[in-house]
PDB file of N, CA and C in Angstrom:
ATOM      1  N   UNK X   1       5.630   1.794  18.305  1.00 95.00           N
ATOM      2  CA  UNK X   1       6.137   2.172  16.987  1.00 95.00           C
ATOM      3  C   UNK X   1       5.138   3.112  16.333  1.00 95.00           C
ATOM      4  N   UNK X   2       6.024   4.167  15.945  1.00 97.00           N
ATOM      5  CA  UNK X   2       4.638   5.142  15.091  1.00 97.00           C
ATOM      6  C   UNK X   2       5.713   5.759  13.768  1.00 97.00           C
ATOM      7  N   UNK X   3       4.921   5.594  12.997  1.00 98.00           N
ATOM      8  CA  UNK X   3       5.399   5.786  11.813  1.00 98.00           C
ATOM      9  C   UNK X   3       4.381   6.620  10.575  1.00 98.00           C
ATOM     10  N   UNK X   4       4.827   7.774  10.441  1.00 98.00           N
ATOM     11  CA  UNK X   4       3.761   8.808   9.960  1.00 98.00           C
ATOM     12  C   UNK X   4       4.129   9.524   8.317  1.00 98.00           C
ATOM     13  N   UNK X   5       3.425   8.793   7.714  1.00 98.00           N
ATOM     14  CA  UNK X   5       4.322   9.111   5.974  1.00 98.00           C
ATOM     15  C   UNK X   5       3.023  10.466   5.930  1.00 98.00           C
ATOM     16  N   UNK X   6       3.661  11.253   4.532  1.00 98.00           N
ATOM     17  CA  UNK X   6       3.627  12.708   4.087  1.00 98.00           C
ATOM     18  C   UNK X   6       4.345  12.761   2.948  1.00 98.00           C
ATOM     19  N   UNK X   7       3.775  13.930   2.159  1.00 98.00           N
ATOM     20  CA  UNK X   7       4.193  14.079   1.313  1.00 98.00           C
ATOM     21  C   UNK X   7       3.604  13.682  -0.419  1.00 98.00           C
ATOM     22  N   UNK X   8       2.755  12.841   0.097  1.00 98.00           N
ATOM     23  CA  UNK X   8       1.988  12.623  -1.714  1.00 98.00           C
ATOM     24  C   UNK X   8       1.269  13.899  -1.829  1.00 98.00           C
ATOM     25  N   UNK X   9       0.552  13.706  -2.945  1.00 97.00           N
ATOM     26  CA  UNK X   9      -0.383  14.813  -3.331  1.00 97.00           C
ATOM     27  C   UNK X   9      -1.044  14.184  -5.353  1.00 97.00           C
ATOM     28  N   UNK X  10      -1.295  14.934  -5.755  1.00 98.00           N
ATOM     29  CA  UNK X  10      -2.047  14.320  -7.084  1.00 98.00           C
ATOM     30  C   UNK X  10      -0.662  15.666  -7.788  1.00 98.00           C
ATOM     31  N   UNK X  11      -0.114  14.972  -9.086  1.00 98.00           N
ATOM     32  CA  UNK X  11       0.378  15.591  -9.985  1.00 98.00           C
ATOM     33  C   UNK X  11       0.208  14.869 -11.432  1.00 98.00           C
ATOM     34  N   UNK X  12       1.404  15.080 -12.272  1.00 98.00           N
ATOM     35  CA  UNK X  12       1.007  14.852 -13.844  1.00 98.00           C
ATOM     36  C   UNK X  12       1.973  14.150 -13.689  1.00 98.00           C
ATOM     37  N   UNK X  13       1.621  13.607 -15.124  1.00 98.00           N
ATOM     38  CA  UNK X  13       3.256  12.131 -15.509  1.00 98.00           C
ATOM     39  C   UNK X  13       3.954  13.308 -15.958  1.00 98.00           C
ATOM     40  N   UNK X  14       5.754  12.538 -15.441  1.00 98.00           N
ATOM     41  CA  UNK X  14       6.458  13.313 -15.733  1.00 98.00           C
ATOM     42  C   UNK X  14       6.882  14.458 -14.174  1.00 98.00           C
ATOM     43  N   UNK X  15       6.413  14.616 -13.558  1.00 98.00           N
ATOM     44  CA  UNK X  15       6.476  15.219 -12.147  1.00 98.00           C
ATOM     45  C   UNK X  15       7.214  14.086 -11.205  1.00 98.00           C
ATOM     46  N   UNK X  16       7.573  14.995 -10.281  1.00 98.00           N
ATOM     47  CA  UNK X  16       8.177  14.776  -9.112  1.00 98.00           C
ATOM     48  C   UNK X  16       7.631  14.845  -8.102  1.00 98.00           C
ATOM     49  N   UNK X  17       7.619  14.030  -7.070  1.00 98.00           N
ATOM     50  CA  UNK X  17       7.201  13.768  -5.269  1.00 98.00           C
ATOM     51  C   UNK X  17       8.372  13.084  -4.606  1.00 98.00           C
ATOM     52  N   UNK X  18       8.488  13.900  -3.334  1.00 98.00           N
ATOM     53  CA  UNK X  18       9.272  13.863  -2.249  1.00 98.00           C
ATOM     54  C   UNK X  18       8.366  12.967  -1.197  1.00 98.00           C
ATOM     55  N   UNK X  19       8.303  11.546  -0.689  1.00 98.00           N
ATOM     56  CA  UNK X  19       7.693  11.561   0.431  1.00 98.00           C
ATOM     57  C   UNK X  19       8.882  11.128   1.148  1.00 98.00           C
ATOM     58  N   UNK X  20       7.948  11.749   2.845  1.00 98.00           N
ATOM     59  CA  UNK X  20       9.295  11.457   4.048  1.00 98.00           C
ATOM     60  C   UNK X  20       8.063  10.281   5.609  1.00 98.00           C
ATOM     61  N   UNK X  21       8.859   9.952   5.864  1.00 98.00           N
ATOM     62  CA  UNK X  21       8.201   8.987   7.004  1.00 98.00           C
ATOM     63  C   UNK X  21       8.629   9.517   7.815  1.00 98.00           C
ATOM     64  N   UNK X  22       8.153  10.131   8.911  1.00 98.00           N
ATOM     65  CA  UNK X  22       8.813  10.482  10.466  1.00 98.00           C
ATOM     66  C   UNK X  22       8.482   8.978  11.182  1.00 98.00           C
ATOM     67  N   UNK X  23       9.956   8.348  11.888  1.00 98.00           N
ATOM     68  CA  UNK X  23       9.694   7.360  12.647  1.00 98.00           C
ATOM     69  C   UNK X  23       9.708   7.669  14.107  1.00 98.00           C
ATOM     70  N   UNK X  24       9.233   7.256  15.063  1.00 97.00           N
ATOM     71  CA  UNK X  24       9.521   7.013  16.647  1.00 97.00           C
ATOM     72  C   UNK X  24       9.085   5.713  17.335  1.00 97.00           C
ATOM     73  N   UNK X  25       9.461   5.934  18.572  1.00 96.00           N
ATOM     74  CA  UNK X  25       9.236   4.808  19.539  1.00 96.00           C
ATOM     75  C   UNK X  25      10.007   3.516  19.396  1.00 96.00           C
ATOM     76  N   UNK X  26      10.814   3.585  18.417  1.00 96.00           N
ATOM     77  CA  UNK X  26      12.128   2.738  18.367  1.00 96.00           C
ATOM     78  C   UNK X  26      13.130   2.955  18.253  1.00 96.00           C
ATOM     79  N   UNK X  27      14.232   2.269  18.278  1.00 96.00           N
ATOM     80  CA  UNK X  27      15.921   2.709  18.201  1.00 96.00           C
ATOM     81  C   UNK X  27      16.095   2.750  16.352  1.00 96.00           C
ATOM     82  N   UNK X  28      15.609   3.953  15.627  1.00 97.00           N
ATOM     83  CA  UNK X  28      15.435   3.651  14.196  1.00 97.00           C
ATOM     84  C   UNK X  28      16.824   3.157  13.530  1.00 97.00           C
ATOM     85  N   UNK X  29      18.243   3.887  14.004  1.00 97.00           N
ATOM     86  CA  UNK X  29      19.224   3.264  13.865  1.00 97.00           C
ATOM     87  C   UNK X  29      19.314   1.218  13.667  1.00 97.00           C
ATOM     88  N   UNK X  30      18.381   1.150  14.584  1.00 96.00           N
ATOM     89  CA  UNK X  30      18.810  -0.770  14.524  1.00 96.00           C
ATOM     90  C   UNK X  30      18.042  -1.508  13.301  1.00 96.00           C
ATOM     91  N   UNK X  31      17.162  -0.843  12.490  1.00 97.00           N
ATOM     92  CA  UNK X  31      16.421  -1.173  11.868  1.00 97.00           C
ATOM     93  C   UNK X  31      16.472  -1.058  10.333  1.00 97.00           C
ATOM     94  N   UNK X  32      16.434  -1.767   9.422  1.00 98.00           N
ATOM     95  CA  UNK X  32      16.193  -1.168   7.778  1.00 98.00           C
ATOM     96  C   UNK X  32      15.073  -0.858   7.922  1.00 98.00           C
ATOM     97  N   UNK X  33      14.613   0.006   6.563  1.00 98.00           N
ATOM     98  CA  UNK X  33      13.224   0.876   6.476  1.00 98.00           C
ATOM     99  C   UNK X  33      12.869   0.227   5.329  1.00 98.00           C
ATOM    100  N   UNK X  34      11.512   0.016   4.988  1.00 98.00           N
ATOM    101  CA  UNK X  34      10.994  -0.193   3.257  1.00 98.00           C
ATOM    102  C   UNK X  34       9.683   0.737   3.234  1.00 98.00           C
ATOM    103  N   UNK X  35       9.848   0.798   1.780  1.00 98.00           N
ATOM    104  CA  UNK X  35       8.616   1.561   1.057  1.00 98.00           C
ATOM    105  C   UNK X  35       7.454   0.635   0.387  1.00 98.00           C
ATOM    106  N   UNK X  36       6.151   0.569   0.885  1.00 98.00           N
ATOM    107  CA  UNK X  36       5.362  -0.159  -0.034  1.00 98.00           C
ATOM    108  C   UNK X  36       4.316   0.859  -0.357  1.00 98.00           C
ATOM    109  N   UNK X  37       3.521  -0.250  -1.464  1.00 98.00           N
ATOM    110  CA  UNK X  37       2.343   1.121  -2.061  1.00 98.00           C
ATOM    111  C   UNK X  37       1.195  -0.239  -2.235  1.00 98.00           C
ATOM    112  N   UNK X  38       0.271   0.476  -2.469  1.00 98.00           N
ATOM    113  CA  UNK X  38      -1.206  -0.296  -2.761  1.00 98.00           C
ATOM    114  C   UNK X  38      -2.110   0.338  -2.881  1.00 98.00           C
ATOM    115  N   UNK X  39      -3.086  -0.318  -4.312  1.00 97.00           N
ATOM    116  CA  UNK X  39      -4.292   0.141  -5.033  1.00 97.00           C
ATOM    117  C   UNK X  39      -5.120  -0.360  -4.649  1.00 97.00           C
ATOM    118  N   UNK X  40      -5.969  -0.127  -4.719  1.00 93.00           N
ATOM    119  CA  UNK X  40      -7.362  -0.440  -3.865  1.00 93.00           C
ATOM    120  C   UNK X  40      -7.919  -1.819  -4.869  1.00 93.00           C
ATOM    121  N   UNK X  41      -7.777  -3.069  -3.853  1.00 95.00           N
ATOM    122  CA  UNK X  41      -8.315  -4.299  -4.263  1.00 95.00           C
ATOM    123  C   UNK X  41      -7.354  -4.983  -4.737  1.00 95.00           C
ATOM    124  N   UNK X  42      -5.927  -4.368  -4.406  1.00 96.00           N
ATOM    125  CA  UNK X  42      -4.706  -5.516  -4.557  1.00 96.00           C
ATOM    126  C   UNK X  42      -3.515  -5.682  -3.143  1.00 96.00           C
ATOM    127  N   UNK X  43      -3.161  -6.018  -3.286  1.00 95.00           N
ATOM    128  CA  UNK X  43      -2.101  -6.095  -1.817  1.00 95.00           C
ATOM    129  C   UNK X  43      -0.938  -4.871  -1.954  1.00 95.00           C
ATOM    130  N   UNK X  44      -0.094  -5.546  -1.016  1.00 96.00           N
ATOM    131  CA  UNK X  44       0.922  -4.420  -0.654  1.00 96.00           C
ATOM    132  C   UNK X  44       1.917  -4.719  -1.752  1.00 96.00           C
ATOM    133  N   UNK X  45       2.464  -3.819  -2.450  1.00 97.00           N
ATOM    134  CA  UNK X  45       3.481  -4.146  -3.335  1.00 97.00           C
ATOM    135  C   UNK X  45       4.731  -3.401  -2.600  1.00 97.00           C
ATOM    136  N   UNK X  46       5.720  -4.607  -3.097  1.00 97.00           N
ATOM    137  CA  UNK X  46       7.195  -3.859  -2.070  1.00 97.00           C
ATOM    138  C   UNK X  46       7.578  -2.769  -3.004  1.00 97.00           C
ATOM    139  N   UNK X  47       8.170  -1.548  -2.667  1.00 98.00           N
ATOM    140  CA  UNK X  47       8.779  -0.711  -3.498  1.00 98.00           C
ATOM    141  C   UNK X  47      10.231  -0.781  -3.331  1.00 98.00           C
ATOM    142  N   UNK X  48      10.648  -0.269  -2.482  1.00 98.00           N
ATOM    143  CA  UNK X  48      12.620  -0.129  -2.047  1.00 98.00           C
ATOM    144  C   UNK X  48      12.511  -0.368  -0.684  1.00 98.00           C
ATOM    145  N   UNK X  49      13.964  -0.663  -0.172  1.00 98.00           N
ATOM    146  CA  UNK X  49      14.002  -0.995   0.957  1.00 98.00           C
ATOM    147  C   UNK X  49      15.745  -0.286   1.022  1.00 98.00           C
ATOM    148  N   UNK X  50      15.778   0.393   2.583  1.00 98.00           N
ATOM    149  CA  UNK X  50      16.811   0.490   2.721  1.00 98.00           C
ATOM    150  C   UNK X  50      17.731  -0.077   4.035  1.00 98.00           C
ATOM    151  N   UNK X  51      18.902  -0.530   3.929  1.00 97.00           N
ATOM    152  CA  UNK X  51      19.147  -1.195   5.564  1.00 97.00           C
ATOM    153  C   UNK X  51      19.577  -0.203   6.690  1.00 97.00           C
ATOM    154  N   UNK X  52      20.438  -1.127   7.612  1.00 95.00           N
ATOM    155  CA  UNK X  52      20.765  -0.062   8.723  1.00 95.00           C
ATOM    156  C   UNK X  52      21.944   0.909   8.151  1.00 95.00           C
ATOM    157  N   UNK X  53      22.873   0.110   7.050  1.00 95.00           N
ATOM    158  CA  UNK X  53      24.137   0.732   6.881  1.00 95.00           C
ATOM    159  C   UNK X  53      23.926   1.392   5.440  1.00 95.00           C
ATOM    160  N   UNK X  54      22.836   1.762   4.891  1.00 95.00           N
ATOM    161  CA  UNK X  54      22.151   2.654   4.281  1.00 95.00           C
ATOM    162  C   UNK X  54      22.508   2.100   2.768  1.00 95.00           C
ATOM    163  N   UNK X  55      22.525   0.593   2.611  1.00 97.00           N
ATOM    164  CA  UNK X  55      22.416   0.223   1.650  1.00 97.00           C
ATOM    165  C   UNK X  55      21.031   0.125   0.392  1.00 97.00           C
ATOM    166  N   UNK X  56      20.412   0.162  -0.360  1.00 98.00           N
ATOM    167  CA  UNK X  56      19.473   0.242  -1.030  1.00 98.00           C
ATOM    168  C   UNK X  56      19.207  -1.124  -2.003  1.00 98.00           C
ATOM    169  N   UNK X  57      17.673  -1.140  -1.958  1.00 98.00           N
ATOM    170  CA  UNK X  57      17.230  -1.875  -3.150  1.00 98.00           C
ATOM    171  C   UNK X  57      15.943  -1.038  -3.718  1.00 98.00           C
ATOM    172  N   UNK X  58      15.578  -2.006  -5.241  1.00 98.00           N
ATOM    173  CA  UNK X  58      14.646  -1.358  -5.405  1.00 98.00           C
ATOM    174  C   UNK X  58      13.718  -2.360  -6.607  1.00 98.00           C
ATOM    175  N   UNK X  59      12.579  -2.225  -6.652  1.00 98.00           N
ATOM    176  CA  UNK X  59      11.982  -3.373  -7.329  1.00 98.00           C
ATOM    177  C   UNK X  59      11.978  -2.670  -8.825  1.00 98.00           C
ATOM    178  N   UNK X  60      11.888  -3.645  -9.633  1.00 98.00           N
ATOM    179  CA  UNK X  60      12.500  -3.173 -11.289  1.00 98.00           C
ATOM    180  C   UNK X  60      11.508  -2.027 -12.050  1.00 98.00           C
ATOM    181  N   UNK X  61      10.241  -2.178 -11.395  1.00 97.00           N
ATOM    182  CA  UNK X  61       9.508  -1.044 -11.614  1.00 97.00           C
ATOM    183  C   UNK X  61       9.892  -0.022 -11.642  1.00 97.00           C
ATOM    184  N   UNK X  62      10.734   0.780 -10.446  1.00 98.00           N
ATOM    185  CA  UNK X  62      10.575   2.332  -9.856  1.00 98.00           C
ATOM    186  C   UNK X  62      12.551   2.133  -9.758  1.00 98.00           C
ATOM    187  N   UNK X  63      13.305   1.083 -10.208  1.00 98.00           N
ATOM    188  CA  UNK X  63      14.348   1.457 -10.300  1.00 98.00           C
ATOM    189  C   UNK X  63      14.926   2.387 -11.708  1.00 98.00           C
ATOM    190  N   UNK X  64      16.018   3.358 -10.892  1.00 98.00           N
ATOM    191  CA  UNK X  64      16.558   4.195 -12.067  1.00 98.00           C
ATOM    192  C   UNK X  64      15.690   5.868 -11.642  1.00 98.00           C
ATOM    193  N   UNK X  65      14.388   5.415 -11.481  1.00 98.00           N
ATOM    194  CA  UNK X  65      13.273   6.922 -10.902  1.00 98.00           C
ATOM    195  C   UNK X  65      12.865   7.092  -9.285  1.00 98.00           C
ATOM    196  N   UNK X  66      13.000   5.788  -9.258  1.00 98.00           N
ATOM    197  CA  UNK X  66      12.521   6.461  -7.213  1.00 98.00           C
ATOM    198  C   UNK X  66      14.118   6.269  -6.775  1.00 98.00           C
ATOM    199  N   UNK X  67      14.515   7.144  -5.521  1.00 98.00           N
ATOM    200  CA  UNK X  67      15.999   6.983  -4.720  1.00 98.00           C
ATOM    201  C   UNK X  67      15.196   7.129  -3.259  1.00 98.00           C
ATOM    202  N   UNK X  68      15.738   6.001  -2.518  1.00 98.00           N
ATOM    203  CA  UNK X  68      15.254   5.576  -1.028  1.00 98.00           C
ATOM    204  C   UNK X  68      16.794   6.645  -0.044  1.00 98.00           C
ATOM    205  N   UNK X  69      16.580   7.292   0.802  1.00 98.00           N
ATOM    206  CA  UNK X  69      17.537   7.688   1.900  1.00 98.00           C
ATOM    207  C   UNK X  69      16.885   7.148   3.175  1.00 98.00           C
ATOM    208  N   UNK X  70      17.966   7.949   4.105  1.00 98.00           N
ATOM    209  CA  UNK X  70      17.407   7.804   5.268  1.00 98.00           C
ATOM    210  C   UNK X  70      18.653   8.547   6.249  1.00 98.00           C
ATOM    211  N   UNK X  71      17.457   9.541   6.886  1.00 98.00           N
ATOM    212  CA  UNK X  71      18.379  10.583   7.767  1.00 98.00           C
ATOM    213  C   UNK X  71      18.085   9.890   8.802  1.00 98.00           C
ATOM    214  N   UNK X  72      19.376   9.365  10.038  1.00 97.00           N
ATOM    215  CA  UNK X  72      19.218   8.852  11.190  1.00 97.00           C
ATOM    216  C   UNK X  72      19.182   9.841  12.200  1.00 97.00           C
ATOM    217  N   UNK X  73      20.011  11.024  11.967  1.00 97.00           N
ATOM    218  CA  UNK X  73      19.909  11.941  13.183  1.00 97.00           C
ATOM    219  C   UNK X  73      18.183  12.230  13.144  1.00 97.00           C
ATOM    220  N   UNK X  74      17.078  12.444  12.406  1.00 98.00           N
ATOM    221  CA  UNK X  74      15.920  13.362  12.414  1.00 98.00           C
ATOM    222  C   UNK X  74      15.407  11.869  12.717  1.00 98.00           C
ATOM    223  N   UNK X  75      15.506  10.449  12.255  1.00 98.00           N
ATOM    224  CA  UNK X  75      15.044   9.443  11.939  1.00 98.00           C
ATOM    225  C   UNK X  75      13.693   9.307  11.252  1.00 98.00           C
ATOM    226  N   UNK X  76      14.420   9.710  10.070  1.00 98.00           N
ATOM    227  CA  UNK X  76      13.313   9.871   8.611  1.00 98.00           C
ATOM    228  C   UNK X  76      13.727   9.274   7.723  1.00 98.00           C
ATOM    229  N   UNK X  77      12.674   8.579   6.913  1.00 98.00           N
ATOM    230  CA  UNK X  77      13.214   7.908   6.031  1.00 98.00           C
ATOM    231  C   UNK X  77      12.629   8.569   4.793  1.00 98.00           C
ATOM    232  N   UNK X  78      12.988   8.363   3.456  1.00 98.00           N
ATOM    233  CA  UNK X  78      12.413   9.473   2.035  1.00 98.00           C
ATOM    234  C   UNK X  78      12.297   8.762   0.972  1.00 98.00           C
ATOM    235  N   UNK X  79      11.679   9.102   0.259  1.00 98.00           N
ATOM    236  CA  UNK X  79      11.690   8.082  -1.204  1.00 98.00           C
ATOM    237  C   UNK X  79      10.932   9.292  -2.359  1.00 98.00           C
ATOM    238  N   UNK X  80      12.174   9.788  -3.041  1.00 98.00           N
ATOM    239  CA  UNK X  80      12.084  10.399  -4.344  1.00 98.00           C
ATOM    240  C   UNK X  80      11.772   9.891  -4.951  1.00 98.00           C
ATOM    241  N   UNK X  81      10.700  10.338  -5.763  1.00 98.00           N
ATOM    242  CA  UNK X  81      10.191   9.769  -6.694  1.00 98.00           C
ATOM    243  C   UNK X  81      10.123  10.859  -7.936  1.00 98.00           C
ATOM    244  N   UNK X  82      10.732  10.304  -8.904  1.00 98.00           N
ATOM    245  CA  UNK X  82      11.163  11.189 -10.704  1.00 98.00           C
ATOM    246  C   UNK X  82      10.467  10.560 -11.463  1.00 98.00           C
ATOM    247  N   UNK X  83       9.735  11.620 -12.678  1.00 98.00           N
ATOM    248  CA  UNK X  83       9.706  10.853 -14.002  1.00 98.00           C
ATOM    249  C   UNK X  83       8.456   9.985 -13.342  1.00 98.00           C
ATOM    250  N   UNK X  84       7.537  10.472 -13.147  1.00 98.00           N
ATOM    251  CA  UNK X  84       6.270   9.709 -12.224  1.00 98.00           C
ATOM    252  C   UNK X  84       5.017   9.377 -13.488  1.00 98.00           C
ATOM    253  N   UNK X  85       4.679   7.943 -13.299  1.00 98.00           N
ATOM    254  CA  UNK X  85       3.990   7.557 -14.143  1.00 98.00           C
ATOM    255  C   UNK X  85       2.233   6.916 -13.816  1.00 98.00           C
ATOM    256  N   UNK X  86       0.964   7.060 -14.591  1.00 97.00           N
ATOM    257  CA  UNK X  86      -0.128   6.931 -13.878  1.00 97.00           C
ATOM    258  C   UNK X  86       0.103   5.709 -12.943  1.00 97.00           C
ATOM    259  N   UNK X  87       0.833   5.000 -13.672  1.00 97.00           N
ATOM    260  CA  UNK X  87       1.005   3.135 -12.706  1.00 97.00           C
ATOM    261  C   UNK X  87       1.791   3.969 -11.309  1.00 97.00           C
ATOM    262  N   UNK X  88       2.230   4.650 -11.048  1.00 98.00           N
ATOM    263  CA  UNK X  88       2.871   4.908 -10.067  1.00 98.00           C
ATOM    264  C   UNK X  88       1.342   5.109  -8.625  1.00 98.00           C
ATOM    265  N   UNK X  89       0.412   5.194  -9.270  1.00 98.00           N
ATOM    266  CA  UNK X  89      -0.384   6.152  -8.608  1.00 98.00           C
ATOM    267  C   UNK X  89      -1.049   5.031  -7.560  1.00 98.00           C
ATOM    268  N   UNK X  90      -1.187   5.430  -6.411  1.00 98.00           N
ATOM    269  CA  UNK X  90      -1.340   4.220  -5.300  1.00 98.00           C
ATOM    270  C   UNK X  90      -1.325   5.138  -4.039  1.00 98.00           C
ATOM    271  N   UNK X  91      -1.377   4.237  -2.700  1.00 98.00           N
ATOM    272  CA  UNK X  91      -0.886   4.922  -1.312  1.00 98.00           C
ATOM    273  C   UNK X  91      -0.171   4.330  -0.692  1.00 98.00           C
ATOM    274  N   UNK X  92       1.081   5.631  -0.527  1.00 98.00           N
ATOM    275  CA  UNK X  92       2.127   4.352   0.086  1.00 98.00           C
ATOM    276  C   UNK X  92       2.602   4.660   1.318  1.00 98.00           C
ATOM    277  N   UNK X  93       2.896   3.505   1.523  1.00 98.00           N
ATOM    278  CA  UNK X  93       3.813   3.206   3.346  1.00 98.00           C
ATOM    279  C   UNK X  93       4.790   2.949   3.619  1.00 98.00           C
ATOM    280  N   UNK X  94       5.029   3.085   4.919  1.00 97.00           N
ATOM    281  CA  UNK X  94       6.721   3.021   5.365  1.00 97.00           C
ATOM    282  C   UNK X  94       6.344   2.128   6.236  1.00 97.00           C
ATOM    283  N   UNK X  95       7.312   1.317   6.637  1.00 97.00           N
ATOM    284  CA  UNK X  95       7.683   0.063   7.447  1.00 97.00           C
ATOM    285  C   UNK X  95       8.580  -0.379   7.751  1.00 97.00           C
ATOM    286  N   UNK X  96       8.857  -0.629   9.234  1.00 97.00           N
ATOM    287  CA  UNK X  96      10.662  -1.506   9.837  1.00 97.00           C
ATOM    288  C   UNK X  96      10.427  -2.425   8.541  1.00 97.00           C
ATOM    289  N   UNK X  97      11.782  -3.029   8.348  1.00 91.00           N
ATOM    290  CA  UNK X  97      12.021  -4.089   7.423  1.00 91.00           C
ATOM    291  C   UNK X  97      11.327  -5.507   7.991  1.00 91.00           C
ATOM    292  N   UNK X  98      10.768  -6.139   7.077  1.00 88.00           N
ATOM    293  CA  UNK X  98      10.195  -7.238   7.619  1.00 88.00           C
ATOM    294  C   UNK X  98       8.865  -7.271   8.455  1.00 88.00           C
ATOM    295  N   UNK X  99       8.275  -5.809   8.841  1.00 92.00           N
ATOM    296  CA  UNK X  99       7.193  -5.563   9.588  1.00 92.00           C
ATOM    297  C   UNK X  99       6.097  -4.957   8.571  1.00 92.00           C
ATOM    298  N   UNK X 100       4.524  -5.190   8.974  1.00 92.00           N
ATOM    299  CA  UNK X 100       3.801  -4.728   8.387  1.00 92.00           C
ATOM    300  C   UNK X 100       3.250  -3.306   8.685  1.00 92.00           C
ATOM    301  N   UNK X 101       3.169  -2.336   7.529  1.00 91.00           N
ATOM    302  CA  UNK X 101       3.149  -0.636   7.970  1.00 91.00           C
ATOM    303  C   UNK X 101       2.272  -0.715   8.635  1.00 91.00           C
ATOM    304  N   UNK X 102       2.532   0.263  10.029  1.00 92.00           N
ATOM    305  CA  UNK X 102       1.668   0.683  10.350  1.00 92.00           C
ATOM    306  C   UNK X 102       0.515   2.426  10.650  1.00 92.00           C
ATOM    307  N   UNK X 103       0.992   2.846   9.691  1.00 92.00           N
ATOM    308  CA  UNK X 103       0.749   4.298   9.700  1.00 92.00           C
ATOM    309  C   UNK X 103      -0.444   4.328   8.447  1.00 92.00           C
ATOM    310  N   UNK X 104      -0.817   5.629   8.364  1.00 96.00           N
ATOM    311  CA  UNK X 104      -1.887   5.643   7.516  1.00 96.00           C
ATOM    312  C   UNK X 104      -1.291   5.897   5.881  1.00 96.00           C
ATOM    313  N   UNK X 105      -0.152   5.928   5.622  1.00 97.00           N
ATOM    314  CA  UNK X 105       0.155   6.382   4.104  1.00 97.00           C
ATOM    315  C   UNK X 105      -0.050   7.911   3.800  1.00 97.00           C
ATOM    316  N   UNK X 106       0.354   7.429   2.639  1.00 98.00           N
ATOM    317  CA  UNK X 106       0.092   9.003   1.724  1.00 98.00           C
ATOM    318  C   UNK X 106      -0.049   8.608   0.480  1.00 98.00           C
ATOM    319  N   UNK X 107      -1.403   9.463  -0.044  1.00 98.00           N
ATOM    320  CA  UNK X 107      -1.934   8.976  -0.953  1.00 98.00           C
ATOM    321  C   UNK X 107      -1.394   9.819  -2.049  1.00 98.00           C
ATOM    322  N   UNK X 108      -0.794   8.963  -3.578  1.00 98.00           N
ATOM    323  CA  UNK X 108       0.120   9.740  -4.443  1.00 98.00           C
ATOM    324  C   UNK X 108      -1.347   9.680  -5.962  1.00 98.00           C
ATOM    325  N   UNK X 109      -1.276  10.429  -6.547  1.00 98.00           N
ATOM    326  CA  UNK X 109      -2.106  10.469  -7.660  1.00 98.00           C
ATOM    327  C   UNK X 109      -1.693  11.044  -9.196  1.00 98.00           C
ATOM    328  N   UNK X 110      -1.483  10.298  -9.795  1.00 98.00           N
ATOM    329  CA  UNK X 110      -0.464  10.863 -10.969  1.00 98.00           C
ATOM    330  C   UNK X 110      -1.829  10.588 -12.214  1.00 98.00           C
ATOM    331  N   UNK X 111      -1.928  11.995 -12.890  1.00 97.00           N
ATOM    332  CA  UNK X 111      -2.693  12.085 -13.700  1.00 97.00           C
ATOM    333  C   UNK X 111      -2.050  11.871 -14.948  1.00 97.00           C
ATOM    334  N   UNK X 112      -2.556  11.430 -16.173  1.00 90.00           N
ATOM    335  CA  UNK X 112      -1.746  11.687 -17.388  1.00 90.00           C
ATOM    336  C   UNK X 112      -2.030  12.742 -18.319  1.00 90.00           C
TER     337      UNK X 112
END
């Protein structure tokens, strides 16, 4: 399993970030995807999760401003993120559902 997130960068509140996960080495079709994030000296916080039949959730934080997809032909998964706030600011990961990430993140930085 390799799973390779992209896409943060440092912006202002109020800005927008696109990140995308390139997945391989599994059948990504059989799998839901989730988004987590984490600050240094706290755990993994869940963000959204999406399933196989491209249903969505999203934790009450980042609902309404982040939208989770997921392209199966490229097998990528994405998480828009709107309306970005300093609490947003963390590094986040992609992960099969129920599995712990294993890729290095992307580190997001929202200034105010």
């Amino acid at each position: 399993v390799q799973l390779v997130e992209s896409g943060g960068g440092k912006v202002r509140s109020g800005d927008s970030l696109r990140l995308s996960c390139a997945a391989s080495g599994f059948t990504f079709t059989s799998y839901g995807m989730t988004w987590y994030r984490q600050v240094p000296g706290k755990g993994l916080e869940w963000v959204s999760s999406i399933n196989k039949e491209g249903y969505t959730t999203y934790d009450d934080s980042v609902r309404g401003r982040f939208t989770i997809s997921r392209d199966n032909a490229k097998s990528i998964v994405y998480l828009q993120m709107n309306n970005l706030t300093p609490d947003d600011s963390a590094r986040y990961y992609c992960a099969q559902r129920a599995h712990e990430p294993v890729g290095q993140g992307t580190q997001v930085i929202v200034a105010s």
